[in-house]
Coordinates of C-alpha atoms in Angstrom, one line a residue:
M1377 CA -39.7 128.2 57.8
Q1378 CA -38.2 125.9 54.8
Q1379 CA -39.3 122.7 55.0
K1380 CA -36.5 119.7 55.6
P1381 CA -36.0 117.8 52.2
Y1382 CA -38.1 114.7 53.3
L1383 CA -34.8 112.0 53.3
K1384 CA -33.7 114.1 56.1
E1385 CA -36.8 114.3 57.3
Y1386 CA -38.2 110.5 57.6
P1387 CA -37.5 108.3 59.2
N1388 CA -38.0 109.8 62.7
A1389 CA -35.3 108.7 65.6
E1390 CA -37.2 105.8 66.1
G1391 CA -37.6 104.4 62.8
F1392 CA -41.3 105.5 62.2
F1393 CA -42.3 106.6 58.8
G1394 CA -45.8 107.8 60.1
K1395 CA -46.7 104.9 62.0
F1396 CA -45.4 102.4 59.7
G1397 CA -41.7 101.2 60.6
G1398 CA -40.5 100.8 64.4
S1399 CA -38.6 98.3 65.4
F1400 CA -40.8 95.1 67.6
V1401 CA -38.3 92.8 68.1
P1402 CA -37.3 91.0 71.6
D1403 CA -35.0 93.0 74.0
A1404 CA -31.9 90.4 72.9
V1405 CA -32.5 91.8 69.2
K1406 CA -33.4 95.6 70.1
K1407 CA -30.2 95.8 71.5
A1408 CA -28.2 94.6 69.0
M1409 CA -30.4 96.8 67.0
D1410 CA -29.6 99.2 68.6
E1411 CA -25.7 98.8 68.6
I1412 CA -26.0 98.5 64.6
N1413 CA -27.9 101.9 64.9
V1414 CA -25.0 103.8 67.0
A1415 CA -22.5 102.3 64.6
Y1416 CA -24.2 103.4 61.3
D1417 CA -24.9 107.4 62.5
L1418 CA -21.5 107.0 63.4
I1419 CA -19.5 106.0 59.8
A1420 CA -22.8 107.7 58.2
Q1421 CA -21.1 111.0 59.4
N1422 CA -17.1 109.5 59.0
S1423 CA -15.5 111.1 56.1
D1424 CA -12.8 107.9 56.0
F1425 CA -16.1 105.6 55.7
I1426 CA -17.9 108.0 52.8
T1427 CA -14.6 107.6 51.0
E1428 CA -14.0 103.7 51.0
L1429 CA -17.7 103.2 49.8
R1430 CA -17.1 105.7 46.8
K1431 CA -13.8 103.8 46.3
I1432 CA -15.7 100.4 46.1
R1433 CA -18.5 102.0 44.1
K1434 CA -16.1 103.3 41.7
H1435 CA -13.6 100.7 41.3
F1436 CA -15.4 97.3 42.5
Q1437 CA -18.6 97.6 41.5
G1438 CA -18.4 100.2 38.1
R1439 CA -20.4 102.8 39.2
P1440 CA -22.4 105.2 38.1
T1441 CA -24.6 102.6 35.8
P1442 CA -25.4 104.5 32.7
I1443 CA -29.3 105.4 31.9
Y1444 CA -30.6 103.9 28.2
F1445 CA -32.6 105.3 25.7
A1446 CA -34.3 102.2 24.7
H1447 CA -34.9 103.4 21.2
N1448 CA -36.1 100.5 19.8
L1449 CA -39.4 99.9 22.3
T1450 CA -40.2 103.4 22.5
K1451 CA -40.6 103.1 18.6
K1452 CA -42.5 100.0 18.5
Y1453 CA -44.6 101.4 21.5
G1454 CA -45.1 104.4 19.3
G1455 CA -46.0 106.8 22.6
A1456 CA -43.7 108.1 25.8
G1457 CA -40.1 107.9 25.8
I1458 CA -38.9 104.5 27.7
Y1459 CA -35.4 105.2 29.5
L1460 CA -33.9 102.4 31.5
K1461 CA -31.2 102.6 34.4
R1462 CA -29.0 99.9 34.1
E1463 CA -28.7 98.5 37.5
D1464 CA -28.4 95.2 35.3
L1465 CA -24.3 96.6 34.9
N1466 CA -23.5 96.9 38.2
H1467 CA -21.5 94.1 39.8
T1468 CA -23.0 90.9 40.2
G1469 CA -25.6 91.4 38.3
A1470 CA -28.2 93.8 40.1
H1471 CA -28.7 96.9 42.8
K1472 CA -28.5 94.3 45.5
L1473 CA -24.8 95.2 46.0
N1474 CA -25.2 98.8 46.5
H1475 CA -26.4 98.0 50.1
C1476 CA -24.4 94.6 50.7
M1477 CA -20.8 96.4 50.6
G1478 CA -22.2 99.2 52.9
E1479 CA -23.8 96.9 55.4
A1480 CA -20.4 94.7 55.4
L1481 CA -18.5 97.8 55.7
L1482 CA -20.1 98.4 58.7
A1483 CA -20.1 95.2 60.4
K1484 CA -15.9 95.3 59.7
F1485 CA -16.3 99.0 61.7
M1486 CA -18.5 96.8 64.4
G1487 CA -15.8 93.8 64.3
K1488 CA -18.0 91.5 63.2
K1489 CA -16.8 88.5 61.7
K1490 CA -19.9 86.8 59.6
L1491 CA -22.4 87.8 57.8
I1492 CA -26.0 86.1 57.5
A1493 CA -28.9 87.0 55.1
E1494 CA -31.6 85.6 53.6
T1495 CA -32.2 85.5 49.7
G1496 CA -35.6 84.8 47.1
A1497 CA -33.7 85.3 43.7
G1498 CA -30.1 85.0 44.9
Q1499 CA -29.4 88.4 43.8
H1500 CA -29.0 89.0 47.2
G1501 CA -27.4 86.2 48.6
V1502 CA -25.0 87.0 45.6
A1503 CA -24.3 90.3 46.5
I1504 CA -23.9 89.8 50.1
A1505 CA -21.5 86.6 49.6
T1506 CA -19.2 89.0 47.4
A1507 CA -19.4 91.2 50.0
A1508 CA -18.1 89.2 52.5
A1509 CA -15.2 87.6 49.9
Y1510 CA -14.4 91.4 49.4
F1511 CA -14.1 92.3 53.0
G1512 CA -13.2 88.6 54.2
L1513 CA -15.7 88.0 56.4
E1514 CA -18.2 84.7 57.1
C1515 CA -21.2 84.1 55.4
E1516 CA -24.1 81.8 55.8
I1517 CA -27.4 82.5 53.4
H1518 CA -30.3 81.0 53.6
M1519 CA -32.4 80.0 51.0
G1520 CA -36.3 78.3 50.7
E1521 CA -36.3 75.0 48.6
V1522 CA -38.1 76.6 45.9
D1523 CA -36.0 79.0 45.5
I1524 CA -32.7 76.7 45.0
A1525 CA -34.2 75.0 42.6
K1526 CA -35.6 78.0 40.6
E1527 CA -32.9 80.2 40.7
H1528 CA -29.8 77.5 40.2
P1529 CA -27.2 79.8 39.0
N1530 CA -27.1 82.1 41.8
V1531 CA -26.9 79.2 44.4
I1532 CA -23.4 78.3 42.3
R1533 CA -22.6 81.7 42.5
M1534 CA -22.9 81.7 46.0
K1535 CA -21.2 78.4 46.6
I1536 CA -18.4 79.6 44.9
L1537 CA -17.8 83.3 46.4
G1538 CA -17.3 81.3 49.6
A1539 CA -20.6 80.9 51.1
K1540 CA -22.6 78.4 53.0
V1541 CA -25.8 78.2 51.6
I1542 CA -28.9 76.9 54.1
P1543 CA -31.5 75.0 52.5
V1544 CA -34.8 76.2 53.8
S1545 CA -37.6 72.8 54.2
F1546 CA -40.2 74.5 56.4
G1547 CA -43.7 76.7 54.8
A1548 CA -43.8 77.8 51.4
K1549 CA -39.5 77.5 51.2
T1550 CA -39.8 80.7 49.3
L1551 CA -38.7 84.0 50.9
K1552 CA -40.8 84.2 54.2
E1553 CA -39.4 81.2 54.9
A1554 CA -35.5 81.8 54.2
V1555 CA -36.0 85.3 56.5
D1556 CA -37.6 83.3 59.2
S1557 CA -34.7 81.0 59.4
A1558 CA -32.3 83.5 58.8
F1559 CA -33.1 85.8 62.1
E1560 CA -33.2 82.5 64.2
A1561 CA -29.5 81.6 63.0
Y1562 CA -28.8 85.4 63.9
L1563 CA -30.1 84.7 67.0
Q1564 CA -27.6 82.9 68.1
D1565 CA -24.9 84.5 67.4
L1566 CA -25.7 87.9 68.0
D1567 CA -21.9 89.2 69.2
N1568 CA -20.1 87.8 66.6
S1569 CA -22.7 88.6 63.6
I1570 CA -24.7 90.9 61.7
Y1571 CA -27.8 89.9 59.6
A1572 CA -27.4 91.7 56.7
I1573 CA -30.7 92.3 55.6
G1574 CA -31.6 92.4 52.0
S1575 CA -34.5 94.7 51.5
V1576 CA -35.6 98.2 52.9
V1577 CA -37.7 95.5 55.4
G1578 CA -37.3 94.7 59.0
P1579 CA -36.7 96.1 62.5
H1580 CA -35.2 100.2 62.4
P1581 CA -32.4 100.6 61.2
F1582 CA -32.4 98.6 58.0
P1583 CA -35.4 100.6 56.4
K1584 CA -33.4 103.5 56.6
M1585 CA -30.1 101.7 56.3
V1586 CA -30.1 100.0 53.4
R1587 CA -32.3 103.2 51.6
D1588 CA -29.4 105.0 52.2
F1589 CA -27.2 102.9 50.2
Q1590 CA -29.4 102.5 47.8
A1591 CA -30.3 106.2 46.8
I1592 CA -27.0 106.5 44.9
I1593 CA -29.7 105.0 42.1
G1594 CA -31.4 108.0 42.6
V1595 CA -28.4 110.8 42.8
E1596 CA -27.0 109.0 39.8
S1597 CA -30.5 108.9 37.6
R1598 CA -31.5 112.6 38.8
E1599 CA -28.1 114.0 37.4
Q1600 CA -28.0 111.5 34.2
F1601 CA -31.6 112.2 33.1
L1602 CA -30.9 116.3 33.1
E1603 CA -28.0 115.8 31.2
M1604 CA -29.2 113.5 28.6
T1605 CA -32.7 115.2 28.1
G1606 CA -32.6 118.4 29.5
E1607 CA -35.5 117.7 32.2
L1608 CA -36.6 115.8 34.6
P1609 CA -38.9 112.2 33.3
D1610 CA -42.2 112.6 33.8
I1611 CA -42.7 109.2 35.5
V1612 CA -40.2 106.7 37.5
T1613 CA -40.8 103.3 37.9
A1614 CA -39.8 99.9 39.5
C1615 CA -40.8 96.9 40.8
V1616 CA -41.1 96.1 44.4
G1617 CA -40.9 93.5 46.7
G1618 CA -39.5 94.0 50.2
G1619 CA -38.8 97.6 48.1
S1620 CA -35.1 98.3 47.9
N1621 CA -34.3 99.5 44.2
A1622 CA -37.5 101.4 43.9
M1623 CA -36.3 103.3 47.0
G1624 CA -33.0 103.5 45.8
I1625 CA -34.4 105.1 42.8
F1626 CA -37.5 107.3 44.4
S1627 CA -34.6 108.5 46.9
G1628 CA -33.4 110.8 44.1
F1629 CA -36.8 112.3 42.7
I1630 CA -38.9 112.2 45.9
D1631 CA -38.9 116.0 46.7
D1632 CA -39.5 116.8 42.5
C1633 CA -42.7 117.1 40.4
V1634 CA -42.4 113.5 39.4
E1635 CA -45.1 111.0 39.5
L1636 CA -43.3 107.8 41.4
V1637 CA -45.0 104.0 40.8
G1638 CA -44.2 101.0 42.3
I1639 CA -45.0 97.8 40.6
E1640 CA -46.3 94.7 42.3
P1641 CA -46.4 90.8 41.4
L1642 CA -50.2 90.7 40.6
G1643 CA -49.1 86.6 39.6
L1644 CA -52.0 84.2 38.4
G1645 CA -54.6 86.6 40.1
S1646 CA -56.5 88.5 42.3
K1647 CA -57.3 86.0 44.8
L1648 CA -55.5 85.3 48.1
G1649 CA -52.3 83.1 47.4
Q1650 CA -52.3 83.9 43.7
H1651 CA -50.2 87.0 43.5
A1652 CA -47.8 89.0 45.7
A1653 CA -49.2 92.5 45.7
S1654 CA -48.9 93.6 49.6
L1655 CA -50.1 97.5 49.1
S1656 CA -53.0 96.8 46.6
Y1657 CA -54.6 93.7 48.7
G1658 CA -53.2 94.0 52.3
S1659 CA -53.7 95.5 55.4
E1660 CA -51.6 97.1 58.2
G1661 CA -49.9 94.6 60.8
V1662 CA -46.7 93.5 62.3
M1663 CA -43.9 90.9 60.3
H1664 CA -40.4 90.4 60.6
G1665 CA -40.2 93.7 63.6
F1666 CA -41.6 96.1 61.6
N1667 CA -45.4 97.6 61.3
S1668 CA -46.1 97.8 57.7
I1669 CA -49.0 96.5 55.3
I1670 CA -48.9 92.6 54.9
L1671 CA -51.1 90.3 53.3
K1672 CA -53.1 87.8 55.9
D1673 CA -54.8 84.8 55.7
S1674 CA -58.6 84.6 57.9
N1675 CA -56.4 84.2 60.8
G1676 CA -54.9 87.4 60.3
E1677 CA -51.4 85.6 60.2
P1678 CA -49.1 86.3 57.0
A1679 CA -50.4 84.5 53.9
P1680 CA -49.1 82.0 51.6
V1681 CA -47.9 84.9 48.9
Y1682 CA -46.7 84.0 45.1
S1683 CA -45.1 85.6 42.0
V1684 CA -43.1 84.0 39.6
A1685 CA -40.4 86.3 40.4
S1686 CA -38.5 84.8 43.5
G1687 CA -37.3 88.4 44.9
L1688 CA -41.1 89.3 44.6
D1689 CA -42.6 86.9 46.8
Y1690 CA -42.6 88.1 50.3
P1691 CA -46.1 89.3 51.9
S1692 CA -44.9 92.4 52.8
V1693 CA -43.7 95.4 52.1
G1694 CA -40.9 97.7 53.2
P1695 CA -43.0 100.6 55.4
E1696 CA -41.2 103.8 53.8
H1697 CA -43.1 102.5 50.7
A1698 CA -46.2 101.7 52.8
Y1699 CA -46.1 105.7 54.3
L1700 CA -45.3 107.1 51.1
N1701 CA -48.3 105.3 49.7
A1702 CA -50.6 106.0 52.2
I1703 CA -49.7 110.0 51.7
K1704 CA -50.1 109.7 47.9
R1705 CA -46.8 110.0 47.2
T1706 CA -46.3 107.0 45.8
K1707 CA -48.8 105.0 43.6
V1708 CA -49.0 101.4 42.7
A1709 CA -49.5 99.4 39.7
T1710 CA -49.7 95.6 39.5
I1711 CA -48.6 93.6 36.8
S1712 CA -49.3 89.3 36.4
D1713 CA -46.6 87.0 35.0
K1714 CA -47.6 86.9 32.3
E1715 CA -47.8 90.3 31.2
A1716 CA -43.8 90.5 33.3
I1717 CA -42.8 87.2 31.1
D1718 CA -43.8 88.7 27.9
A1719 CA -42.1 92.2 28.9
F1720 CA -38.9 89.8 29.5
F1721 CA -38.9 88.8 25.9
E1722 CA -40.1 92.0 24.4
L1723 CA -36.9 94.0 26.1
S1724 CA -34.9 91.1 24.9
K1725 CA -35.3 90.3 21.7
N1726 CA -36.3 94.6 20.6
E1727 CA -33.1 96.2 22.6
G1728 CA -30.4 93.0 23.5
I1729 CA -30.6 93.2 27.3
I1730 CA -31.7 89.7 28.9
P1731 CA -33.9 91.5 32.2
A1732 CA -34.6 89.6 35.4
I1733 CA -37.8 88.0 36.2
E1734 CA -38.4 91.2 38.7
S1735 CA -37.3 94.0 36.4
S1736 CA -39.6 92.7 34.2
H1737 CA -42.5 93.8 35.7
A1738 CA -41.8 97.7 35.6
V1739 CA -40.3 97.0 32.2
A1740 CA -44.1 95.5 31.3
Y1741 CA -45.8 98.7 33.3
A1742 CA -43.6 100.9 31.3
L1743 CA -44.9 99.2 28.1
K1744 CA -48.6 99.4 29.4
I1745 CA -48.8 102.8 29.4
A1746 CA -46.9 103.9 26.9
P1747 CA -48.9 104.4 23.6
E1748 CA -51.0 106.7 25.7
L1749 CA -48.6 109.2 26.5
K1750 CA -47.0 111.0 23.4
G1751 CA -44.6 113.2 24.6
K1752 CA -44.1 112.0 28.1
K1753 CA -40.8 110.4 29.2
I1754 CA -40.7 107.4 31.6
L1755 CA -37.6 106.0 33.5
V1756 CA -38.0 102.3 34.5
N1757 CA -35.2 100.9 37.2
L1758 CA -33.9 98.1 35.6
S1759 CA -33.1 96.4 38.9
G1760 CA -31.4 93.3 37.5
R1761 CA -30.2 91.1 34.8
G1762 CA -31.8 87.8 34.0
D1763 CA -28.8 85.6 33.2
K1764 CA -30.3 83.5 36.8
D1765 CA -33.2 83.1 35.3
I1766 CA -32.5 82.1 31.6
D1767 CA -32.9 78.1 32.7
F1768 CA -36.3 78.7 34.6
I1769 CA -37.3 80.5 31.8
V1770 CA -36.4 78.1 28.6
E1771 CA -37.6 75.5 31.0
K1772 CA -41.5 77.0 31.5
Y1773 CA -41.9 79.7 28.5
G1774 CA -39.4 78.6 26.0
Y1775 CA -37.5 81.0 24.2
G1776 CA -40.6 83.4 23.4
E1777 CA -40.8 82.7 19.7

């Protein structure tokens, strides 16, 4: 009997990828998640929904995004061919709109009036605010005060789009606390709102649902790469915080003989509190309603984490990433702040593409391994553009001269 394609097999009906995933939430939230799951299963088979989503992707988002051969960097580093999946050219400047438009369309189908979301780097916030404006929905976005200061251009964009931005002032004032705050707000209004989770994290069905919406990256990439080169890439790599952009591109190659590498933020070093490399240094545990790999402190609680990239600053990782790493289908590597910032300037000055700091982690990995892999081809998911980061970059690192 032929084995089912991976994406049809996982997760199971309860939302588990092996032992990872599931739904560890209070009964009231579980009921709301079950309602979302039933609605999603229904519309995922509905040709009208699929047609509408395709129309949005083509005429509003500007999909498909292209694959670009980075000829100058390939020549400079003298080894593997470096290719970029240009999600930075997706409307709003990152991959996030792929699932935000899907979640908002689902909310509309369910009769919800309000979208509640968290954001770190602000790209998810901008995307959900965009989706809310498109569909005529209210929008409330929770963002840590540290990230509000760091990602000021995206905060302005969210407000211009009509969203209400809620500053989060407790704890580390970054992404984990933004999730906590958004979840609390959602609990107060389960009937009228939907919590539009920003990555392949959270209770079932969000890890599956966000992956499915982001799978368009992988579908396009596989087809485009074959058309460009006549073969599949040897390595596909993407940065991993929660992991939506990585699952999006990995999903297109998961049943192929292609190496899939997730890049985690090593930050300032390997000591706890200096990085946000969950898969590299974490252990199993439950947080935000799902079982995965978590960075923990001495009390077994989620540890403080750090990354120069606000979108990677999270103490856990999507359960599907935990599963794929556990069964050795994917590999994990780490990139430090310095390596990511160096790659940010390398791509900017050599190719004329200013990347998001998050995406720069994956670019850095490609530049690191390319010299030793002559004749190979590396596909990097360039998950976002760096407009949001330029004030912070110039203030802290100058112009990379």
